[in-house]
């Protein structure tokens, strides 16, 4: 039993912990007592209520406003205190439940205030570091502590002091050692934790009999599957740096799917390695399924490799088949055959997206990204008479797709039954959207927005939407009231330099370190769109659609970089005289200095050569719909809006008398509800992190909402 003398005397605390914190006890592997640990940091919103977690690769903290919910609680969040065995009761190891590993301080890590190494991330290993567990108030460093607030002092440190500390966003919410022992992030609260199947906090392995882990809620089934093993395999995290390409969505589909993956990323990840564990999928032994990935750019110029670990030994094997790439839809489809003897429980699929072929699953990545998708394997059932049906949109900005027909209790459809799917065009899309039809692979099966078919097996349908392609033409001057928008593409023909368009994007990384740059592949989003505004005497300003900023430069030196500003620089645009029909963009007053796409850095620079090639440009007109500010202001007051929070959809300005349909990313129906009031709340079938909500008024007009659970 750990005994700590409390020196806390009721001083005003800097933190208010989640209710239920307790006095921790030392325990053993035979009779463990498990806890979740919450950092005591409370002054910054993003750092409040963060709980310690080992995700199989790194030690992090994850935010839960009221403690780790039982629905997501797993051994990743659970820790016990083990005696260091050195005769001092307060000297302990911190042991993780899922992995059985201990928290350890890397050799050479320092903790002194102001040191350049204060943020050395801690690691997990079988040896571990010995900590002296103390009440924060008993250190004497401050009386500004809460009841049951503890700190871990690293006893092996050669400096003045080092305490176990939770880091912020800049370090991906990892953990480190720090010199301030009652610094808010160096304090911790303990909450006793029990998994549903445990008796008195035991660590008994769940049996592999299907009846003992399969329950109606697929999330609970996956949690139970994840606890079937004493520990999780340890996977290597590749080092490297990220590029501009990233996965925007991922689903699973096919006969082997018992619950589909629904991963969505609204923006570019801040790092090159991403673990997708909150959105996950349930698949079966002995069946096949497809992982369908959509990127923000076309994957045609990338090398895509995928790996699996069906035997859960922590070593990745190559996927048995090659991925199928659809350049127009920016998608990748990989078929996986789950072996009959695949181990039940939690495993991973690794996806590498990069510019060159990798030597292995764990190789360094440069200008690319590595994703680990966590999935769960359950026993197969060869006697099924139903199939899995899923749908998706070829471009979610242009339209949505969903299944109208309600599935059976397993989320599947009986063979021979009829299923109706529906596609909805996004009326707010930039440009006139065309619905091209429903596609089964490359086969067009229907051109109708609503399509009914008979189920003969597991089916994945794509609703294809398109907008007019940009048109190459001579550039013209326009106004803000009646704009003409262009993609401005460099005329260079070298493979690495061709088809690069001028883009303004404040997001920079190892691939593009400048906000104004020549980027590819281009799309019709605002960052690539520019108009020409009259600047007098034949000159023009180049104005970006998304920011309303103008291209400008304060230098006349060769290779000086252009940027953007509110005032802008003036340019003369004239035919280059090259047979390729390109135009030169001449910097004001500098007849022999032109706008050029710089090789390698891809900045937009001043140059004195390359007429028709690096200093030559094509103008592709892009037709986009221009909203009226007055109409928008009126519409904002009545536009349907919504939120998603832990399985609850809340709508504002809903059309009374209408109906609401909630579906998952892959089109599965999560619920249909009547609209009884403008403010309405609905509990969906499962607590998805992303849902598509179709709001239909009495006249049949539909509004599509894409809601994220933040």
XYZ file of C-alpha atoms in Angstrom:
710
model
C 0.000 0.000 0.000
C 1.308 3.430 -0.967
C 1.012 5.928 1.866
C 1.563 9.629 1.246
C 1.270 12.236 3.987
C -1.001 15.050 2.817
C 0.366 18.527 3.458
C -2.557 20.238 1.687
C -4.220 22.724 4.007
C -7.071 24.046 1.890
C -5.270 26.781 -0.064
C -7.082 28.075 -3.124
C -6.341 25.667 -5.963
C -5.301 26.681 -9.449
C -7.280 23.777 -10.908
C -10.705 22.211 -10.517
C -10.406 18.521 -11.430
C -13.064 16.286 -12.899
C -15.057 14.865 -9.968
C -14.072 11.475 -8.582
C -10.311 11.765 -8.186
C -8.877 9.360 -5.648
C -5.814 8.415 -3.611
C -3.747 5.975 -5.725
C -2.544 2.557 -4.598
C 0.432 0.463 -5.647
C -0.633 -2.902 -7.111
C 0.733 -5.960 -8.919
C 0.079 -7.648 -12.251
C -1.705 -10.497 -10.405
C -4.043 -8.096 -8.571
C -3.917 -4.827 -10.515
C -5.690 -1.583 -9.678
C -6.114 0.474 -12.813
C -6.449 4.243 -13.111
C -6.953 6.883 -15.745
C -4.629 9.860 -15.141
C -5.675 13.436 -15.885
C -3.187 16.285 -16.253
C -3.873 19.170 -13.872
C -3.389 21.841 -16.549
C -6.480 24.051 -16.493
C -5.639 27.520 -17.856
C -5.637 26.780 -21.600
C -8.808 25.365 -23.157
C -7.057 22.819 -25.363
C -4.993 21.503 -22.426
C -7.782 21.071 -19.895
C -9.085 17.642 -18.837
C -6.483 15.702 -20.835
C -6.014 12.031 -19.954
C -2.844 9.980 -20.341
C -2.861 7.440 -23.194
C -0.396 5.111 -24.923
C -1.527 4.638 -28.531
C 0.905 1.835 -29.323
C 3.555 4.228 -30.592
C 3.679 7.368 -28.446
C 2.522 8.554 -25.031
C -0.005 11.360 -25.415
C -2.871 13.038 -23.592
C -6.421 13.079 -24.950
C -9.179 15.477 -23.925
C -12.439 14.355 -22.259
C -14.489 17.004 -20.475
C -15.979 14.606 -17.905
C -13.444 11.794 -17.800
C -12.760 8.952 -20.244
C -16.230 7.625 -21.275
C -16.874 3.953 -20.574
C -17.847 3.511 -24.236
C -14.297 4.306 -25.384
C -12.353 3.234 -22.306
C -9.654 0.710 -23.142
C -6.314 -0.440 -21.784
C -4.641 2.349 -23.770
C -5.931 4.837 -21.175
C -5.377 2.631 -18.111
C -2.317 2.664 -15.824
C -1.238 1.059 -12.603
C 1.469 1.887 -10.064
C 4.036 -0.851 -9.519
C 6.521 -0.788 -6.657
C 10.118 -0.046 -7.642
C 11.203 -2.588 -5.014
C 13.899 -0.340 -3.555
C 12.437 -0.127 -0.056
C 10.795 3.286 -0.556
C 6.998 3.079 -0.655
C 6.557 6.136 -2.875
C 9.003 4.935 -5.561
C 6.952 3.484 -8.422
C 6.816 2.543 -12.084
C 3.916 3.654 -14.322
C 2.644 0.569 -16.222
C 0.230 0.649 -19.175
C -2.550 -1.951 -19.325
C -2.698 -2.578 -23.083
C 1.033 -2.944 -23.697
C 2.349 -3.995 -20.275
C 5.183 -1.480 -20.839
C 6.489 1.203 -18.467
C 7.010 4.941 -18.990
C 10.706 5.723 -19.374
C 12.921 8.833 -19.658
C 15.327 8.644 -22.631
C 19.032 8.886 -21.904
C 20.307 12.470 -22.000
C 16.921 14.131 -21.457
C 17.131 17.351 -19.439
C 14.503 19.248 -17.498
C 16.016 22.541 -16.343
C 13.924 25.631 -17.072
C 15.112 27.285 -20.254
C 16.981 24.213 -21.523
C 16.664 23.473 -25.220
C 15.812 19.877 -24.355
C 12.978 20.393 -21.878
C 10.535 18.852 -24.327
C 12.300 15.522 -24.862
C 9.376 13.084 -25.359
C 9.179 10.161 -22.960
C 8.989 6.602 -24.291
C 7.656 3.167 -23.349
C 9.819 0.121 -22.688
C 9.960 -2.942 -20.475
C 12.517 -1.411 -18.072
C 10.872 1.883 -17.174
C 11.903 4.839 -15.045
C 11.442 5.020 -11.277
C 9.327 7.957 -10.087
C 8.805 9.373 -6.616
C 5.044 9.874 -6.326
C 4.165 12.848 -4.132
C 1.229 15.104 -3.435
C 1.921 18.310 -5.350
C 1.251 20.329 -2.205
C 3.770 18.291 -0.192
C 6.699 19.370 -2.387
C 6.714 22.787 -0.753
C 7.130 24.398 -4.174
C 3.654 25.944 -4.029
C 0.502 25.826 -1.961
C -1.602 26.559 -5.026
C -2.647 22.920 -5.528
C -5.904 20.967 -5.505
C -6.821 18.045 -3.275
C -5.622 14.691 -4.647
C -3.243 16.437 -7.066
C -0.082 14.317 -7.378
C 3.243 14.731 -9.141
C 5.912 12.261 -10.306
C 9.516 13.245 -9.571
C 12.191 11.503 -11.659
C 14.621 10.230 -9.014
C 17.381 9.341 -11.483
C 17.854 12.927 -12.628
C 21.273 14.558 -12.087
C 19.951 18.118 -12.118
C 17.949 19.986 -9.482
C 14.629 18.327 -10.260
C 12.568 16.780 -13.037
C 8.830 16.042 -13.000
C 6.546 14.083 -15.317
C 4.852 16.775 -17.445
C 2.092 16.975 -20.089
C 3.006 19.018 -23.179
C 0.829 21.191 -25.416
C -0.288 21.266 -29.033
C 3.161 22.165 -30.385
C 4.436 18.795 -29.179
C 1.291 16.863 -30.205
C 0.189 16.625 -26.557
C 3.029 14.288 -25.677
C 4.706 13.971 -22.270
C 8.163 14.997 -21.077
C 10.128 15.897 -17.930
C 10.130 19.441 -16.622
C 11.692 21.275 -13.702
C 8.529 22.818 -12.252
C 7.041 20.199 -9.916
C 3.734 21.968 -9.313
C 3.547 23.517 -12.749
C -0.042 22.847 -13.837
C 0.931 20.251 -16.428
C 3.189 18.484 -13.927
C 0.248 17.592 -11.682
C -1.965 14.520 -12.093
C -5.303 13.241 -10.787
C -6.109 9.522 -10.453
C -9.504 7.995 -11.360
C -10.073 4.307 -10.714
C -11.052 2.550 -13.954
C -12.826 -0.768 -14.609
C -13.610 -2.316 -17.959
C -17.133 -3.716 -18.286
C -16.078 -7.362 -18.286
C -13.672 -7.065 -15.365
C -14.621 -8.322 -11.922
C -13.156 -6.081 -9.228
C -10.551 -4.599 -11.568
C -9.062 -7.919 -12.688
C -7.114 -8.441 -15.904
C -8.664 -11.651 -17.164
C -8.379 -12.327 -20.902
C -11.701 -12.575 -22.735
C -12.422 -15.870 -24.414
C -12.588 -16.071 -28.185
C -16.089 -17.526 -28.297
C -18.224 -15.325 -30.529
C -21.138 -15.174 -28.124
C -18.945 -13.611 -25.458
C -17.850 -10.539 -27.411
C -20.559 -9.898 -30.007
C -23.177 -7.398 -28.821
C -25.708 -5.295 -30.722
C -23.637 -2.115 -30.578
C -20.680 -2.559 -32.984
C -18.537 -0.111 -31.005
C -18.927 -2.196 -27.862
C -18.117 -5.324 -29.890
C -14.884 -3.704 -31.071
C -13.969 -2.636 -27.545
C -14.469 -6.204 -26.320
C -12.457 -7.581 -29.239
C -9.657 -5.180 -28.410
C -9.418 -6.661 -24.917
C -9.086 -10.263 -26.021
C -5.297 -10.119 -25.878
C -2.980 -9.497 -22.950
C -1.099 -6.806 -24.851
C -1.055 -5.012 -28.171
C 1.819 -5.364 -30.634
C 4.280 -2.476 -30.821
C 4.505 -0.840 -34.248
C 7.410 1.231 -35.530
C 6.630 4.856 -36.326
C 8.465 5.918 -39.513
C 10.394 9.173 -39.294
C 10.268 11.839 -41.968
C 8.274 14.885 -43.040
C 4.854 15.437 -44.556
C 3.916 16.681 -47.995
C 0.903 18.560 -49.302
C -1.122 15.417 -50.119
C -3.310 13.895 -47.434
C -6.287 11.560 -47.031
C -9.585 13.432 -46.852
C -11.811 10.385 -46.291
C -11.663 6.611 -45.987
C -14.353 3.944 -45.850
C -14.479 0.147 -45.829
C -16.941 -1.771 -47.963
C -17.535 -5.334 -49.095
C -18.778 -8.657 -47.823
C -16.239 -8.796 -45.006
C -17.461 -5.568 -43.402
C -19.642 -5.857 -40.312
C -19.299 -2.171 -39.466
C -17.825 0.389 -41.888
C -14.939 2.762 -41.379
C -15.920 6.434 -41.619
C -12.775 8.572 -41.463
C -12.890 12.234 -42.509
C -10.167 14.896 -42.318
C -11.263 18.485 -42.776
C -7.721 19.841 -43.072
C -4.133 18.780 -43.648
C -2.588 16.905 -40.686
C 0.238 18.677 -38.929
C 2.554 15.657 -39.053
C 3.663 12.941 -41.454
C 2.418 10.002 -39.345
C -1.278 9.648 -38.491
C -2.940 6.959 -36.374
C -6.653 6.615 -37.196
C -8.152 4.947 -34.128
C -11.283 6.919 -33.266
C -12.856 6.048 -36.616
C -12.546 2.293 -37.092
C -14.090 -0.750 -38.762
C -15.243 -4.257 -37.862
C -14.357 -6.999 -40.398
C -14.625 -10.807 -40.430
C -12.207 -13.688 -40.873
C -12.221 -15.427 -44.246
C -13.905 -12.557 -46.131
C -12.761 -9.776 -48.456
C -13.300 -6.070 -48.108
C -12.146 -2.873 -49.814
C -10.501 0.139 -48.235
C -11.531 3.148 -50.340
C -9.464 6.289 -49.794
C -10.017 9.788 -51.152
C -7.204 12.343 -51.265
C -7.115 16.108 -51.573
C -5.154 15.704 -54.829
C -4.998 13.131 -57.589
C -2.929 10.111 -56.478
C -1.863 9.319 -60.053
C 1.624 10.776 -59.539
C 2.142 9.111 -56.163
C 3.425 5.754 -54.988
C 0.794 4.114 -52.784
C 1.664 1.023 -50.735
C -0.378 -0.803 -48.114
C 0.484 -3.324 -45.426
C -1.377 -5.578 -42.977
C -0.679 -7.426 -39.735
C -3.289 -10.203 -39.555
C -1.242 -12.300 -37.084
C -0.762 -9.306 -34.736
C 2.984 -9.802 -34.306
C 3.798 -6.120 -34.857
C 5.455 -6.848 -38.240
C 3.744 -5.545 -41.368
C 3.321 -7.709 -44.484
C 2.697 -6.408 -48.012
C -0.916 -6.301 -49.148
C -1.569 -9.234 -51.483
C -2.914 -7.101 -54.367
C -2.106 -3.763 -55.977
C -4.293 -0.715 -55.260
C -6.602 0.596 -57.983
C -6.253 4.348 -58.563
C -9.040 6.532 -59.985
C -7.302 9.799 -60.879
C -10.498 11.700 -61.729
C -12.128 10.848 -58.397
C -8.825 11.280 -56.477
C -9.440 7.864 -54.971
C -7.563 4.661 -54.178
C -9.216 1.277 -53.686
C -7.336 -1.599 -52.073
C -8.853 -5.078 -51.697
C -7.930 -7.101 -48.604
C -8.629 -10.772 -47.993
C -8.808 -11.440 -44.266
C -7.220 -14.877 -43.629
C -9.297 -17.594 -42.001
C -6.716 -17.743 -39.218
C -6.373 -13.992 -38.691
C -6.121 -13.298 -34.981
C -9.263 -11.899 -33.441
C -9.097 -8.426 -31.991
C -7.420 -5.141 -32.834
C -4.908 -4.849 -35.670
C -3.709 -2.245 -38.155
C -3.545 -1.485 -41.862
C -0.685 0.812 -42.853
C -1.071 3.132 -45.869
C 1.940 4.997 -47.294
C 1.427 7.875 -49.761
C 4.677 9.314 -51.112
C 6.559 10.461 -54.176
C 8.836 7.412 -54.461
C 8.561 3.722 -53.696
C 9.386 2.801 -50.101
C 11.687 -0.059 -49.179
C 9.483 -1.231 -46.310
C 6.483 -0.377 -44.156
C 8.780 1.303 -41.631
C 11.058 3.225 -44.022
C 11.544 6.965 -43.637
C 9.110 9.106 -45.595
C 9.961 12.378 -47.324
C 7.234 14.678 -48.626
C 4.580 12.041 -47.982
C 2.383 10.586 -45.267
C 1.930 7.330 -43.399
C -1.459 6.348 -41.983
C -2.155 3.495 -39.569
C -5.844 2.511 -39.659
C -6.918 0.542 -36.582
C -9.488 -2.169 -37.392
C -11.007 -5.093 -35.497
C -11.262 -8.700 -36.707
C -14.117 -10.966 -35.582
C -15.041 -14.548 -36.427
C -16.614 -15.115 -39.835
C -20.022 -16.603 -40.541
C -20.091 -18.503 -43.818
C -23.865 -19.043 -43.695
C -24.925 -15.396 -44.054
C -27.852 -14.617 -46.347
C -27.339 -10.861 -46.287
C -24.810 -8.494 -47.878
C -23.185 -5.148 -47.173
C -24.220 -2.146 -49.283
C -22.417 1.178 -49.254
C -22.363 4.335 -51.360
C -20.206 7.418 -51.624
C -19.912 10.628 -53.588
C -17.127 11.138 -56.110
C -16.770 14.686 -54.730
C -18.427 15.640 -51.442
C -18.146 19.336 -52.325
C -20.403 18.766 -55.313
C -22.949 16.303 -53.955
C -23.823 13.586 -51.459
C -24.994 9.980 -51.640
C -26.920 7.872 -49.149
C -29.019 4.728 -48.760
C -32.747 5.314 -48.325
C -33.733 1.733 -47.430
C -33.369 0.704 -43.786
C -30.947 -2.166 -43.148
C -31.449 -5.222 -40.921
C -30.213 -5.309 -37.317
C -26.705 -6.185 -38.566
C -26.584 -3.153 -40.837
C -26.844 -5.361 -43.948
C -29.437 -6.224 -46.626
C -30.962 -9.608 -47.431
C -29.972 -11.156 -50.753
C -32.880 -10.684 -53.167
C -34.279 -7.611 -51.396
C -34.551 -4.196 -53.039
C -32.460 -1.234 -51.923
C -32.941 2.394 -52.913
C -30.069 4.883 -52.976
C -30.253 8.611 -53.569
C -27.858 11.291 -54.795
C -28.276 14.978 -53.922
C -26.538 17.805 -55.774
C -24.960 20.468 -53.564
C -26.690 23.666 -54.620
C -23.988 25.757 -52.932
C -21.169 24.271 -55.017
C -18.948 26.585 -57.045
C -20.176 26.189 -60.608
C -22.962 24.242 -62.272
C -22.924 20.660 -60.958
C -23.852 17.734 -63.202
C -24.893 14.350 -61.833
C -23.282 11.832 -64.158
C -24.928 8.776 -62.635
C -24.421 5.785 -60.334
C -21.354 3.700 -61.079
C -20.541 0.149 -60.044
C -16.794 0.188 -60.625
C -16.429 1.650 -64.118
C -19.938 0.598 -65.176
C -22.750 3.160 -65.338
C -25.814 1.465 -63.816
C -28.256 4.397 -63.584
C -28.491 8.071 -64.496
C -31.356 8.705 -62.066
C -30.755 10.570 -58.821
C -32.793 7.893 -57.028
C -31.909 4.336 -58.022
C -33.467 1.057 -56.847
C -31.746 -2.300 -57.394
C -31.953 -5.895 -56.206
C -29.215 -7.028 -53.842
C -27.248 -9.958 -55.263
C -24.133 -9.510 -53.112
C -22.104 -6.872 -51.341
C -22.204 -3.684 -53.413
C -20.335 -0.389 -53.465
C -21.864 2.345 -55.638
C -20.341 5.726 -56.457
C -22.482 8.761 -57.249
C -20.410 10.736 -59.743
C -20.706 14.512 -59.872
C -18.807 16.940 -62.075
C -18.471 20.603 -62.926
C -17.294 22.080 -66.238
C -13.563 21.703 -66.836
C -11.460 24.896 -66.939
C -11.204 26.285 -70.484
C -7.980 27.620 -72.001
C -8.554 31.116 -73.374
C -7.049 34.587 -73.716
C -7.186 36.467 -70.378
C -9.565 39.410 -69.999
C -9.889 42.164 -67.408
C -12.919 41.953 -65.104
C -14.404 43.608 -62.014
C -15.372 42.477 -58.524
C -19.058 42.819 -59.489
C -18.669 40.736 -62.640
C -15.481 38.667 -62.191
C -13.822 36.244 -64.572
C -11.706 33.696 -62.712
C -8.654 31.835 -64.007
C -6.265 29.112 -63.060
C -2.860 30.503 -64.126
C -0.748 27.529 -65.212
C 2.999 27.564 -65.918
C 3.950 26.623 -69.500
C 7.085 24.637 -68.613
C 6.947 21.103 -70.032
C 9.505 19.307 -67.843
C 7.743 16.544 -65.867
C 8.366 18.051 -62.440
C 7.547 21.601 -63.575
C 4.561 21.028 -65.859
C 0.934 21.807 -64.947
C 1.821 23.938 -61.928
C -0.679 26.685 -61.137
C -0.241 29.834 -59.076
C -1.726 29.201 -55.630
C -2.068 31.245 -52.463
C -2.184 29.029 -49.380
C -0.966 29.982 -45.903
C -0.441 26.289 -45.065
C 3.224 25.490 -45.671
C 5.282 22.355 -45.170
C 8.401 20.652 -46.495
C 6.862 20.515 -49.991
C 5.774 24.159 -50.234
C 7.476 26.585 -47.883
C 6.037 29.731 -49.496
C 2.436 30.915 -49.303
C 2.456 32.088 -52.940
C 3.698 29.247 -55.110
C 3.411 27.120 -58.235
C 1.498 24.069 -57.031
C 0.131 20.915 -58.616
C -2.199 19.264 -59.170
C -4.632 22.170 -59.201
C -8.355 22.144 -58.570
C -11.062 24.816 -58.775
C -10.915 25.891 -55.138
C -10.341 29.534 -54.255
C -6.608 29.282 -53.632
C -6.016 28.613 -57.367
C -8.430 31.252 -58.716
C -7.316 34.713 -59.873
C -8.880 37.598 -61.759
C -7.337 40.491 -63.673
C -8.372 43.986 -62.529
C -7.591 47.129 -64.513
C -4.633 49.065 -63.015
C -4.431 51.715 -65.781
C -2.172 52.150 -68.843
C -2.647 48.531 -69.897
C -1.478 47.109 -66.567
C -3.482 44.824 -64.288
C -3.605 43.603 -60.717
C -3.777 39.838 -60.074
C -6.355 39.247 -57.320
C -6.953 35.993 -55.450
C -10.566 34.843 -55.059
C -10.269 33.344 -51.590
C -8.390 36.172 -49.866
C -9.040 39.190 -52.141
C -5.295 39.874 -51.850
C -3.088 40.936 -54.775
C 0.226 39.561 -55.997
C 3.004 41.996 -55.136
C 6.772 42.393 -54.794
C 9.038 44.997 -53.189
C 12.206 44.136 -55.127
C 13.491 44.068 -58.687
C 16.286 41.565 -58.073
C 16.428 38.284 -59.980
C 14.816 35.456 -57.953
C 13.124 37.935 -55.600
C 9.930 36.278 -54.423
C 6.467 37.597 -55.107
C 3.987 37.568 -52.238
C 0.519 39.052 -51.682
C -0.717 42.312 -50.192
C -3.795 44.514 -50.137
C -2.261 47.045 -52.565
C -0.448 44.725 -54.983
C 1.968 45.297 -57.863
C 1.043 46.061 -61.467
C 1.701 43.645 -64.325
C 1.617 43.741 -68.097
C 0.214 40.529 -69.595
C 1.091 39.923 -73.226
C 1.610 37.012 -75.641
C 5.048 35.470 -75.098
C 5.611 34.946 -78.821
C 6.357 31.276 -78.170
C 4.660 28.720 -80.417
C 2.984 27.176 -77.365
C 0.600 30.160 -77.191
C 1.512 31.135 -73.631
C 1.563 34.605 -72.089
C 4.289 36.463 -70.216
C 3.502 38.359 -67.022
C 5.808 41.386 -66.989
C 6.620 43.080 -63.697
C 5.737 46.811 -63.811
C 8.445 48.890 -65.479
C 10.801 45.926 -65.917
C 10.394 44.905 -69.543
C 12.960 42.144 -69.349
C 11.889 40.744 -65.983
C 9.037 38.308 -65.818
C 7.009 36.273 -63.383
C 8.501 32.770 -63.199
C 7.863 29.480 -61.372
C 11.084 28.739 -59.499
C 12.360 25.195 -59.810
C 12.553 23.192 -56.566
C 11.255 25.761 -54.098
C 8.254 26.474 -56.381
C 8.070 30.083 -55.269
C 6.801 32.711 -57.722
C 9.843 34.850 -58.550
C 11.246 37.569 -60.823
C 13.321 36.143 -63.686
C 14.931 37.397 -66.901
C 14.583 34.331 -69.134
C 12.328 31.398 -69.906
C 9.929 33.172 -72.265
C 7.152 30.718 -73.103
C 8.408 28.090 -70.638
C 9.215 28.883 -66.986
C 8.202 32.502 -67.573
C 5.247 31.545 -69.752
C 1.689 31.129 -68.473
C -1.654 29.724 -69.651
C -4.972 31.152 -68.475
C -7.749 28.592 -67.862
C -11.152 30.131 -67.257
C -13.111 28.557 -64.392
C -16.857 29.177 -64.223
C -17.984 29.600 -60.628
C -21.256 30.815 -59.199
C -20.986 34.173 -57.449
C -23.348 34.473 -54.449
C -25.173 37.725 -53.844
C -24.227 39.280 -50.531
C -27.783 40.547 -49.964
C -29.375 37.187 -50.649
C -26.852 35.465 -48.420
C -27.546 37.843 -45.550
C -31.253 36.996 -45.745
C -30.590 33.279 -46.165
C -28.287 33.167 -43.142
C -31.216 33.958 -40.867
C -33.183 30.919 -42.022
C -30.501 28.538 -43.254
C -30.576 25.152 -41.555
C -27.537 24.607 -39.339
C -26.538 21.739 -37.123
C -24.067 20.233 -34.670
C -22.978 16.700 -33.769
C -21.999 15.835 -30.210
C -21.550 12.270 -28.914
C -24.281 10.723 -31.040
C -26.724 13.635 -30.810
C -27.614 15.765 -33.852
C -28.948 19.233 -33.028
C -30.585 21.307 -35.780
C -31.341 25.010 -35.847
C -33.856 26.609 -38.257
C -35.153 23.169 -39.271
C -38.245 23.302 -41.560
C -41.253 22.284 -39.463
C -43.278 19.555 -41.139
C -40.232 18.237 -42.958
C -38.043 15.230 -42.200
C -34.424 14.540 -41.288
C -32.280 11.619 -42.465
C -28.908 10.907 -40.835
C -26.408 8.644 -42.610
C -22.805 7.564 -42.133
C -19.919 8.479 -44.421
C -20.482 5.310 -46.458
C -24.208 5.960 -46.774
C -25.618 3.692 -44.052
C -28.892 4.914 -42.599
C -28.518 6.028 -38.967
C -32.052 7.325 -38.476
C -35.042 9.104 -40.037
C -36.982 11.632 -37.977
C -39.861 14.141 -38.389
C -39.198 17.838 -37.872
C -41.561 19.059 -35.174
C -39.858 22.342 -34.339
C -37.210 24.690 -35.716
C -34.873 23.619 -32.882
C -34.678 19.824 -32.871
C -32.464 17.165 -31.293
C -32.048 13.594 -32.538
C -30.148 10.618 -31.135
C -28.564 8.712 -34.012
C -28.147 4.932 -33.948
C -24.421 4.941 -33.163
C -22.146 7.788 -31.952
C -20.362 8.398 -35.261
C -17.711 11.137 -35.425
C -18.990 12.297 -38.842
C -22.510 12.154 -40.260
C -24.303 13.437 -43.324
C -27.688 14.946 -42.460
C -30.321 15.364 -45.185
C -32.953 17.938 -44.179
C -36.046 17.884 -46.426
C -38.849 20.445 -46.255
C -42.538 19.848 -47.035
C -41.945 20.653 -50.720
C -39.151 18.094 -51.086
C -36.293 20.615 -51.212
C -33.200 19.130 -49.568
C -30.372 20.688 -47.560
C -27.233 18.653 -46.920
C -25.242 19.145 -43.715
C -21.863 17.502 -43.066
C -21.362 17.418 -39.319
C -18.179 16.614 -37.374
C -18.040 15.656 -33.713
C -15.266 17.931 -32.418
